[in-house]
Every structure is written in C-alpha cells, then in structure tokens.
mmCIF file of C-alpha atoms in Angstrom:
data_model
loop_
_atom_site.group_PDB
_atom_site.id
_atom_site.type_symbol
_atom_site.label_atom_id
_atom_site.label_comp_id
_atom_site.label_asym_id
_atom_site.label_seq_id
_atom_site.Cartn_x
_atom_site.Cartn_y
_atom_site.Cartn_z
ATOM 1 C CA MET A 1 86.143 130.251 69.729
ATOM 2 C CA THR A 2 88.900 132.096 71.547
ATOM 3 C CA VAL A 3 92.222 132.289 69.675
ATOM 4 C CA GLU A 4 95.365 132.119 71.830
ATOM 5 C CA ALA A 5 97.288 135.380 71.979
ATOM 6 C CA TYR A 6 100.672 135.553 73.563
ATOM 7 C CA ARG A 7 102.918 138.561 73.869
ATOM 8 C CA GLU A 8 106.225 139.113 75.625
ATOM 9 C CA ARG A 9 108.818 141.866 76.026
ATOM 10 C CA PRO A 10 111.984 142.419 78.019
ATOM 11 C CA ALA A 11 111.311 143.416 81.641
ATOM 12 C CA LEU A 12 112.894 146.242 83.584
ATOM 13 C CA LEU A 13 114.733 143.653 85.602
ATOM 14 C CA PRO A 14 117.817 142.552 83.610
ATOM 15 C CA GLY A 15 117.333 139.210 81.908
ATOM 16 C CA ALA A 16 113.654 138.949 82.816
ATOM 17 C CA THR A 17 110.612 138.852 80.518
ATOM 18 C CA VAL A 18 107.100 140.199 80.978
ATOM 19 C CA TRP A 19 104.377 138.333 79.119
ATOM 20 C CA THR A 20 100.585 138.214 78.677
ATOM 21 C CA ARG A 21 98.430 135.380 77.466
ATOM 22 C CA THR A 22 94.799 134.988 76.450
ATOM 23 C CA ALA A 23 94.025 131.310 76.646
ATOM 24 C CA PRO A 24 91.908 129.545 73.947
ATOM 25 C CA GLY A 25 90.625 127.137 76.613
ATOM 26 C CA GLY A 26 91.366 123.470 77.372
ATOM 27 C CA ASP A 27 94.583 121.780 78.363
ATOM 28 C CA TYR A 28 98.036 123.331 77.889
ATOM 29 C CA LEU A 29 101.580 122.192 78.339
ATOM 30 C CA ILE A 30 104.411 124.309 79.797
ATOM 31 C CA LEU A 31 107.872 123.012 79.039
ATOM 32 C CA PRO A 32 110.725 123.190 81.539
ATOM 33 C CA ASP A 33 113.013 126.123 80.749
ATOM 34 C CA GLY A 34 115.214 126.648 83.830
ATOM 35 C CA CYS A 35 113.235 129.655 84.875
ATOM 36 C CA MET A 36 110.575 130.669 87.501
ATOM 37 C CA ASP A 37 107.618 132.977 86.933
ATOM 38 C CA LEU A 38 105.389 135.268 89.064
ATOM 39 C CA LEU A 39 101.840 135.084 87.626
ATOM 40 C CA LEU A 40 98.724 137.121 87.985
ATOM 41 C CA MET A 41 95.910 134.600 87.527
ATOM 42 C CA ASP A 42 92.498 133.844 89.041
ATOM 43 C CA ASP A 43 92.595 137.003 91.172
ATOM 44 C CA ASP A 44 95.846 136.000 92.903
ATOM 45 C CA LEU A 45 99.587 136.167 92.558
ATOM 46 C CA VAL A 46 101.032 132.700 91.986
ATOM 47 C CA VAL A 47 104.628 131.547 91.813
ATOM 48 C CA ALA A 48 105.437 129.003 89.133
ATOM 49 C CA GLY A 49 108.366 127.036 90.431
ATOM 50 C CA PRO A 50 111.113 125.525 88.243
ATOM 51 C CA ASP A 51 110.026 122.478 86.269
ATOM 52 C CA SER A 52 112.048 119.409 85.676
ATOM 53 C CA ARG A 53 109.245 117.983 83.579
ATOM 54 C CA ALA A 54 106.351 119.488 81.561
ATOM 55 C CA TRP A 55 103.552 121.070 83.505
ATOM 56 C CA THR A 56 100.000 120.320 82.333
ATOM 57 C CA GLY A 57 97.126 122.639 83.209
ATOM 58 C CA THR A 58 93.640 123.555 82.112
ATOM 59 C CA SER A 59 92.362 127.043 81.359
ATOM 60 C CA ALA A 60 88.987 128.484 80.527
ATOM 61 C CA ALA A 61 88.452 130.109 77.139
ATOM 62 C CA GLY A 62 89.328 133.766 77.254
ATOM 63 C CA GLY A 63 91.304 133.428 80.509
ATOM 64 C CA ARG A 64 93.847 136.235 80.786
ATOM 65 C CA TYR A 65 97.227 135.750 82.394
ATOM 66 C CA VAL A 66 100.054 138.140 83.118
ATOM 67 C CA GLY A 67 103.498 136.965 84.140
ATOM 68 C CA LEU A 68 107.076 137.953 84.796
ATOM 69 C CA ARG A 69 109.632 135.276 83.996
ATOM 70 C CA PHE A 70 112.791 135.820 86.027
ATOM 71 C CA ALA A 71 116.197 135.270 84.624
ATOM 72 C CA PRO A 72 117.490 131.836 85.729
ATOM 73 C CA GLY A 73 118.585 132.021 89.334
ATOM 74 C CA ASP A 74 117.027 135.384 90.179
ATOM 75 C CA ALA A 75 113.652 134.358 91.538
ATOM 76 C CA PRO A 76 114.933 132.840 94.817
ATOM 77 C CA THR A 77 116.493 136.182 95.723
ATOM 78 C CA PHE A 78 113.180 137.970 95.143
ATOM 79 C CA LEU A 79 111.047 135.362 96.917
ATOM 80 C CA GLY A 80 113.399 134.494 99.784
ATOM 81 C CA VAL A 81 112.857 130.789 99.066
ATOM 82 C CA PRO A 82 115.258 128.359 97.475
ATOM 83 C CA ALA A 83 114.230 127.086 94.059
ATOM 84 C CA HIS A 84 114.144 123.410 95.026
ATOM 85 C CA ALA A 85 111.429 124.122 97.587
ATOM 86 C CA LEU A 86 109.111 124.975 94.670
ATOM 87 C CA LEU A 87 110.212 122.332 92.178
ATOM 88 C CA ASN A 88 107.358 121.250 89.878
ATOM 89 C CA ASP A 89 104.869 123.293 91.892
ATOM 90 C CA ARG A 90 102.554 126.258 91.675
ATOM 91 C CA VAL A 91 102.167 128.151 94.949
ATOM 92 C CA PRO A 92 100.231 131.314 95.896
ATOM 93 C CA LEU A 93 102.681 134.115 96.803
ATOM 94 C CA SER A 94 100.795 134.519 100.115
ATOM 95 C CA GLU A 95 102.147 131.095 101.202
ATOM 96 C CA LEU A 96 105.729 132.423 100.788
ATOM 97 C CA TRP A 97 105.261 135.918 102.052
ATOM 98 C CA SER A 98 103.064 137.362 104.736
ATOM 99 C CA ARG A 99 99.475 137.907 103.614
ATOM 100 C CA SER A 100 99.737 141.643 104.048
ATOM 101 C CA ARG A 101 102.938 141.867 101.982
ATOM 102 C CA SER A 102 101.649 139.706 99.111
ATOM 103 C CA ARG A 103 98.229 141.489 99.192
ATOM 104 C CA LYS A 104 100.001 144.874 98.871
ATOM 105 C CA LEU A 105 101.836 143.709 95.760
ATOM 106 C CA PHE A 106 98.620 142.179 94.353
ATOM 107 C CA ASP A 107 96.677 145.384 94.885
ATOM 108 C CA ARG A 108 99.342 147.439 93.255
ATOM 109 C CA VAL A 109 99.385 145.209 90.176
ATOM 110 C CA ARG A 110 95.620 145.077 89.914
ATOM 111 C CA ALA A 111 95.256 148.827 90.228
ATOM 112 C CA ALA A 112 97.644 149.488 87.359
ATOM 113 C CA ALA A 113 96.070 150.539 84.062
ATOM 114 C CA ASP A 114 98.402 147.966 82.482
ATOM 115 C CA PRO A 115 98.769 145.027 84.901
ATOM 116 C CA ALA A 116 101.825 143.681 82.964
ATOM 117 C CA GLY A 117 103.609 147.001 83.368
ATOM 118 C CA GLY A 118 102.481 147.274 86.982
ATOM 119 C CA LEU A 119 103.906 143.846 87.790
ATOM 120 C CA ASP A 120 107.130 144.736 85.925
ATOM 121 C CA ARG A 121 107.704 147.989 87.762
ATOM 122 C CA ALA A 122 106.798 146.532 91.181
ATOM 123 C CA VAL A 123 109.235 143.578 90.878
ATOM 124 C CA ALA A 124 112.011 145.799 89.606
ATOM 125 C CA GLU A 125 111.622 148.113 92.633
ATOM 126 C CA LEU A 126 111.313 145.294 95.174
ATOM 127 C CA LEU A 127 114.258 143.256 94.000
ATOM 128 C CA ASP A 128 116.877 145.556 95.384
ATOM 129 C CA ALA A 129 119.328 142.798 96.342
ATOM 130 C CA PRO A 130 122.165 142.078 93.934
ATOM 131 C CA ALA A 131 121.605 139.237 91.458
ATOM 132 C CA ASP A 132 123.110 135.800 92.179
ATOM 133 C CA ARG A 133 126.284 136.264 90.171
ATOM 134 C CA LEU A 134 127.327 132.615 90.611
ATOM 135 C CA ALA A 135 124.018 131.359 89.367
ATOM 136 C CA GLN A 136 124.354 133.605 86.327
ATOM 137 C CA GLU A 137 127.789 132.268 85.624
ATOM 138 C CA VAL A 138 126.671 128.659 86.003
ATOM 139 C CA PHE A 139 123.832 129.367 83.605
ATOM 140 C CA ARG A 140 126.122 130.994 81.097
ATOM 141 C CA ARG A 141 128.589 128.209 81.137
ATOM 142 C CA VAL A 142 126.007 125.389 81.010
ATOM 143 C CA ARG A 143 124.297 127.116 78.068
ATOM 144 C CA SER A 144 127.677 127.207 76.257
ATOM 145 C CA ASP A 145 127.953 123.401 76.444
ATOM 146 C CA THR A 146 130.552 123.344 79.192
ATOM 147 C CA LEU A 147 129.158 120.161 80.681
ATOM 148 C CA ARG A 148 129.505 118.303 77.351
ATOM 149 C CA THR A 149 133.310 118.704 77.244
ATOM 150 C CA PRO A 150 135.706 116.198 78.865
ATOM 151 C CA GLY A 151 135.548 116.539 82.614
ATOM 152 C CA GLY A 152 132.738 118.991 82.270
ATOM 153 C CA MET A 153 131.236 118.883 85.758
ATOM 154 C CA VAL A 154 134.595 118.785 87.508
ATOM 155 C CA GLY A 155 135.923 121.602 85.317
ATOM 156 C CA LEU A 156 132.902 123.749 85.909
ATOM 157 C CA ALA A 157 133.158 123.373 89.661
ATOM 158 C CA ARG A 158 136.879 124.157 89.656
ATOM 159 C CA ALA A 159 136.356 127.206 87.435
ATOM 160 C CA LEU A 160 133.864 128.567 90.055
ATOM 161 C CA GLY A 161 136.139 127.714 92.979
ATOM 162 C CA LEU A 162 133.663 125.102 94.366
ATOM 163 C CA SER A 163 133.594 121.351 95.046
ATOM 164 C CA GLU A 164 131.129 119.334 92.938
ATOM 165 C CA ARG A 165 128.996 118.997 96.119
ATOM 166 C CA GLN A 166 128.987 122.778 96.688
ATOM 167 C CA LEU A 167 128.103 123.381 93.050
ATOM 168 C CA HIS A 168 125.184 120.951 93.178
ATOM 169 C CA ARG A 169 123.860 122.573 96.376
ATOM 170 C CA ARG A 170 124.109 126.066 94.903
ATOM 171 C CA CYS A 171 122.358 124.922 91.681
ATOM 172 C CA LEU A 172 119.538 123.389 93.757
ATOM 173 C CA GLY A 173 118.986 126.719 95.469
ATOM 174 C CA ALA A 174 119.105 128.772 92.291
ATOM 175 C CA PHE A 175 117.513 126.533 89.656
ATOM 176 C CA GLY A 176 115.741 123.825 91.562
ATOM 177 C CA TYR A 177 117.953 121.054 90.207
ATOM 178 C CA GLY A 178 121.631 120.267 89.492
ATOM 179 C CA ALA A 179 123.689 121.548 86.564
ATOM 180 C CA LYS A 180 123.219 118.270 84.617
ATOM 181 C CA THR A 181 119.455 118.579 84.611
ATOM 182 C CA LEU A 182 119.744 122.278 83.732
ATOM 183 C CA ASP A 183 121.922 121.252 80.793
ATOM 184 C CA ARG A 184 119.335 118.696 79.596
ATOM 185 C CA VAL A 185 116.512 121.305 79.846
ATOM 186 C CA LEU A 186 118.452 123.996 78.008
ATOM 187 C CA ARG A 187 119.600 121.654 75.265
ATOM 188 C CA MET A 188 116.121 120.350 74.665
ATOM 189 C CA ASN A 189 114.711 123.868 74.280
ATOM 190 C CA ALA A 190 117.498 124.865 71.987
ATOM 191 C CA ALA A 191 116.808 121.765 69.830
ATOM 192 C CA LEU A 192 113.066 122.445 69.710
ATOM 193 C CA ASP A 193 113.734 126.049 68.684
ATOM 194 C CA ARG A 194 115.867 124.873 65.782
ATOM 195 C CA ALA A 195 113.171 122.314 64.773
ATOM 196 C CA ARG A 196 110.577 125.033 64.690
ATOM 197 C CA THR A 197 112.539 126.808 61.957
ATOM 198 C CA GLY A 198 111.977 123.804 59.724
ATOM 199 C CA GLN A 199 115.228 121.871 60.271
ATOM 200 C CA GLY A 200 114.778 118.167 60.201
ATOM 201 C CA LEU A 201 114.992 116.330 63.507
ATOM 202 C CA ALA A 202 117.967 114.232 62.409
ATOM 203 C CA GLU A 203 120.016 117.407 61.623
ATOM 204 C CA VAL A 204 118.749 119.147 64.790
ATOM 205 C CA ALA A 205 119.901 116.206 66.899
ATOM 206 C CA VAL A 206 123.455 116.311 65.507
ATOM 207 C CA VAL A 207 123.740 120.128 65.769
ATOM 208 C CA SER A 208 122.325 120.098 69.313
ATOM 209 C CA GLY A 209 124.738 117.546 70.590
ATOM 210 C CA TYR A 210 122.605 114.391 70.707
ATOM 211 C CA ALA A 211 123.894 111.065 69.499
ATOM 212 C CA ASP A 212 121.124 110.830 66.895
ATOM 213 C CA GLN A 213 117.399 111.497 66.300
ATOM 214 C CA ALA A 214 116.413 108.667 68.523
ATOM 215 C CA HIS A 215 118.408 110.118 71.410
ATOM 216 C CA LEU A 216 116.761 113.524 70.880
ATOM 217 C CA SER A 217 113.295 111.923 70.881
ATOM 218 C CA ARG A 218 114.012 109.998 74.101
ATOM 219 C CA GLU A 219 115.225 113.099 75.903
ATOM 220 C CA VAL A 220 112.266 115.226 74.777
ATOM 221 C CA LYS A 221 109.790 112.553 75.804
ATOM 222 C CA ALA A 222 111.542 112.081 79.160
ATOM 223 C CA LEU A 223 111.247 115.838 79.925
ATOM 224 C CA THR A 224 107.846 116.531 78.453
ATOM 225 C CA GLY A 225 105.982 113.269 78.340
ATOM 226 C CA VAL A 226 105.414 113.507 74.574
ATOM 227 C CA PRO A 227 107.684 113.045 71.478
ATOM 228 C CA PRO A 228 109.111 116.067 69.589
ATOM 229 C CA THR A 229 106.805 115.505 66.586
ATOM 230 C CA THR A 230 103.775 115.991 68.841
ATOM 231 C CA LEU A 231 105.243 119.215 70.387
ATOM 232 C CA LEU A 232 106.094 120.614 66.916
ATOM 233 C CA ARG A 233 102.501 120.069 65.710
#
C-alpha cells in the first residue's frame, strides 16, 4: 500500500508555494482555496483553474505530482488568460500557450534533477510582469473580513476607487469569481484549519463568523459536497 506523502515550501515567486505529492491511489478531493496551480502530471504540464466547488479526481497508487500554487490573482498574469475562463477546470498548458512554448517549459522542468525546483525557477524567471496589485489588495481586504462589515461590498469598491461592477469584473479576471464567493471560500478554509487543531465545530463557527454550527455545515457542504465532519475524518 502506498502512503500519501505531501510536501510544500515557499516558492521563489512571492506568495507562491511549490509542492510535491505521492498519491496513495483512489479518489481524492481538492477544496477550493482561491488559488490556481501549474502541475506536472502524466507527462504533461496542466493548469488547475480556480475552483468554486470541490474538485474530485482519481490517481493511481504511487503517482507523483509536482505543482506550483500561485498567490491568488497572480496566475492569470503568467498564463495570459483570465481566471474565469478556467473556472472549475483542468487544462493542458499547451491549450493556452503555443505547443512549442509549453513544450519548452515542460522539457526544462523534466530535465531538472529536482522537477519541483525546476518548475519553481522557470516560473519565477518567466513571470517578469508586475503582480496584479489590485487583486492582491482585494485578497488582503477580503481575508481580513472586510465584506462582513456593514456596507462591505460598497465600501471595498470605494476603497479601491472602483464601482461594484468594475470590482466584480476585476475579481472574475483575477480569481475566477466575485469577491463574495472568494470570501466564502477563504472563510471556509480558515474554519476547517481551526477545526483541525481540535476546536469544536460550534466554537469554530462562532469564531469564523458563521451564525452557528448549522450555518457552518451548510456552507462547507455547499462548497465541497460533504459535511465538515467527513472532511475532518
């Protein structure tokens, strides 16, 4: 039996994470997190678009995966494709770039003694455009519970010098969905992280800004398809 092994470390690209995984085999569940990944899998480079719901896949025992998880909002700059075009999807990089360009990156990563390090260095060198500062500021403010204050959405748009419609459009391009969905995703993950430390779900719900435990359970199930007790097992 293959035991799952997962490792991650900060990437060279600010805010990004490089990770490796050896799969135990069978079905797996990836929870939405507001991010996008570039994966080396099945002898190809694949882009994992932003998820608004849990992604279910199947892997063979011993399957090895390497990935770079971009900071929220950064992947569209690297890919040249708005995030909403890849919502809830997994797409070969060759479908977004020319075959020669994507193959060049693939060959470089594969030729590296450490594919994770090779992917990390290649992306850091290729992403020479400035980061989407507005997307970073939206993410920072949403993560700090800005939307759960009175007039949250209107206040966020005004603080950024945008109309609500402009804010929504910019969020679609950067994250794949609007600020309200991003808030739901980030709050759910923060709540699950607290629950994994041993806190009871009723306490987690209150601290995380849910009305009660039932509200937390409904939100988790809506975004993942399963209740929090199942995820925590």
